[in-house]
mmCIF file of C-alpha atoms in Angstrom:
data_model
loop_
_atom_site.group_PDB
_atom_site.id
_atom_site.type_symbol
_atom_site.label_atom_id
_atom_site.label_comp_id
_atom_site.label_asym_id
_atom_site.label_seq_id
_atom_site.Cartn_x
_atom_site.Cartn_y
_atom_site.Cartn_z
ATOM 1 C CA UNK A 1050 0.000 0.000 0.000
ATOM 2 C CA UNK A 1051 1.295 3.428 -0.949
ATOM 3 C CA UNK A 1052 1.798 5.641 2.067
ATOM 4 C CA UNK A 1053 0.547 9.216 1.915
ATOM 5 C CA UNK A 1054 4.072 10.634 2.194
ATOM 6 C CA UNK A 1055 5.336 8.505 -0.696
ATOM 7 C CA UNK A 1056 2.329 9.482 -2.807
ATOM 8 C CA UNK A 1057 3.040 13.205 -2.453
ATOM 9 C CA UNK A 1058 6.742 12.703 -3.203
ATOM 10 C CA UNK A 1059 5.959 10.696 -6.344
ATOM 11 C CA UNK A 1060 3.273 13.144 -7.482
ATOM 12 C CA UNK A 1061 5.570 16.118 -6.906
ATOM 13 C CA UNK A 1062 8.388 14.556 -8.917
ATOM 14 C CA UNK A 1063 6.086 13.552 -11.778
ATOM 15 C CA UNK A 1064 4.430 16.981 -11.978
ATOM 16 C CA UNK A 1065 7.850 18.668 -11.839
ATOM 17 C CA UNK A 1066 9.003 16.538 -14.789
ATOM 18 C CA UNK A 1067 5.836 17.402 -16.731
ATOM 19 C CA UNK A 1068 6.405 21.091 -15.980
ATOM 20 C CA UNK A 1069 10.009 20.847 -17.205
ATOM 21 C CA UNK A 1070 9.007 19.159 -20.466
ATOM 22 C CA UNK A 1071 6.219 21.640 -21.221
ATOM 23 C CA UNK A 1072 8.455 24.539 -20.233
ATOM 24 C CA UNK A 1073 11.230 23.337 -22.538
ATOM 25 C CA UNK A 1074 8.765 22.883 -25.390
ATOM 26 C CA UNK A 1075 7.368 26.373 -24.873
ATOM 27 C CA UNK A 1076 10.711 28.154 -24.525
ATOM 28 C CA UNK A 1077 12.460 26.270 -27.332
ATOM 29 C CA UNK A 1078 9.338 26.355 -29.533
ATOM 30 C CA UNK A 1079 9.410 22.637 -30.306
ATOM 31 C CA UNK A 1080 6.685 21.459 -32.637
ATOM 32 C CA UNK A 1081 4.377 18.696 -31.415
ATOM 33 C CA UNK A 1082 1.975 16.721 -33.582
ATOM 34 C CA UNK A 1083 -0.794 14.381 -32.431
ATOM 35 C CA UNK A 1084 -2.440 12.367 -35.208
ATOM 36 C CA UNK A 1085 -1.788 15.079 -37.779
ATOM 37 C CA UNK A 1086 -2.872 17.943 -35.506
ATOM 38 C CA UNK A 1087 -0.251 20.510 -34.532
ATOM 39 C CA UNK A 1088 -0.481 21.172 -30.797
ATOM 40 C CA UNK A 1089 -0.359 24.954 -30.232
ATOM 41 C CA UNK A 1090 2.342 26.371 -27.966
ATOM 42 C CA UNK A 1091 -0.222 28.130 -25.766
ATOM 43 C CA UNK A 1092 -1.464 24.680 -24.757
ATOM 44 C CA UNK A 1093 2.003 23.831 -23.420
ATOM 45 C CA UNK A 1094 2.101 27.124 -21.518
ATOM 46 C CA UNK A 1095 -1.234 26.266 -19.902
ATOM 47 C CA UNK A 1096 -0.265 22.649 -19.188
ATOM 48 C CA UNK A 1097 3.090 23.773 -17.787
ATOM 49 C CA UNK A 1098 1.429 26.271 -15.470
ATOM 50 C CA UNK A 1099 -1.027 23.633 -14.271
ATOM 51 C CA UNK A 1100 1.763 21.083 -13.732
ATOM 52 C CA UNK A 1101 3.818 23.648 -11.790
ATOM 53 C CA UNK A 1102 0.829 24.395 -9.569
ATOM 54 C CA UNK A 1103 0.222 20.678 -8.968
ATOM 55 C CA UNK A 1104 3.908 20.105 -8.126
ATOM 56 C CA UNK A 1105 3.952 22.969 -5.628
ATOM 57 C CA UNK A 1106 0.738 21.759 -4.013
ATOM 58 C CA UNK A 1107 2.079 18.183 -3.802
ATOM 59 C CA UNK A 1108 5.178 19.352 -1.968
ATOM 60 C CA UNK A 1109 3.111 21.669 0.265
ATOM 61 C CA UNK A 1110 0.858 18.760 1.262
ATOM 62 C CA UNK A 1111 3.953 16.633 1.863
ATOM 63 C CA UNK A 1112 5.043 19.091 4.554
ATOM 64 C CA UNK A 1113 1.678 18.658 6.314
ATOM 65 C CA UNK A 1114 1.785 14.848 6.371
ATOM 66 C CA UNK A 1115 2.635 13.316 9.729
ATOM 67 C CA UNK A 1116 5.918 11.436 9.656
#
C-alpha cells in the first residue's frame, strides 16, 4: 500500500518533470503533432502552469503529512 508521504513525493516529482518538459517545449518552440494535428504552444504554456501548480501543491501537502 502506498503511504501518503510517498504518494506526495511521487506526485511532486512527476508533476515537476511534466512542468520541465512543457516549459522546454514552450521556450524552445518545439513542434508537437498528435495524429496530424499541430499542438499549439499556448497549450504547453497552460499545461506547464497547471503542472507547476500541482507540483507545488504536492510538496506543500507533503510538509503537512505526519511522519
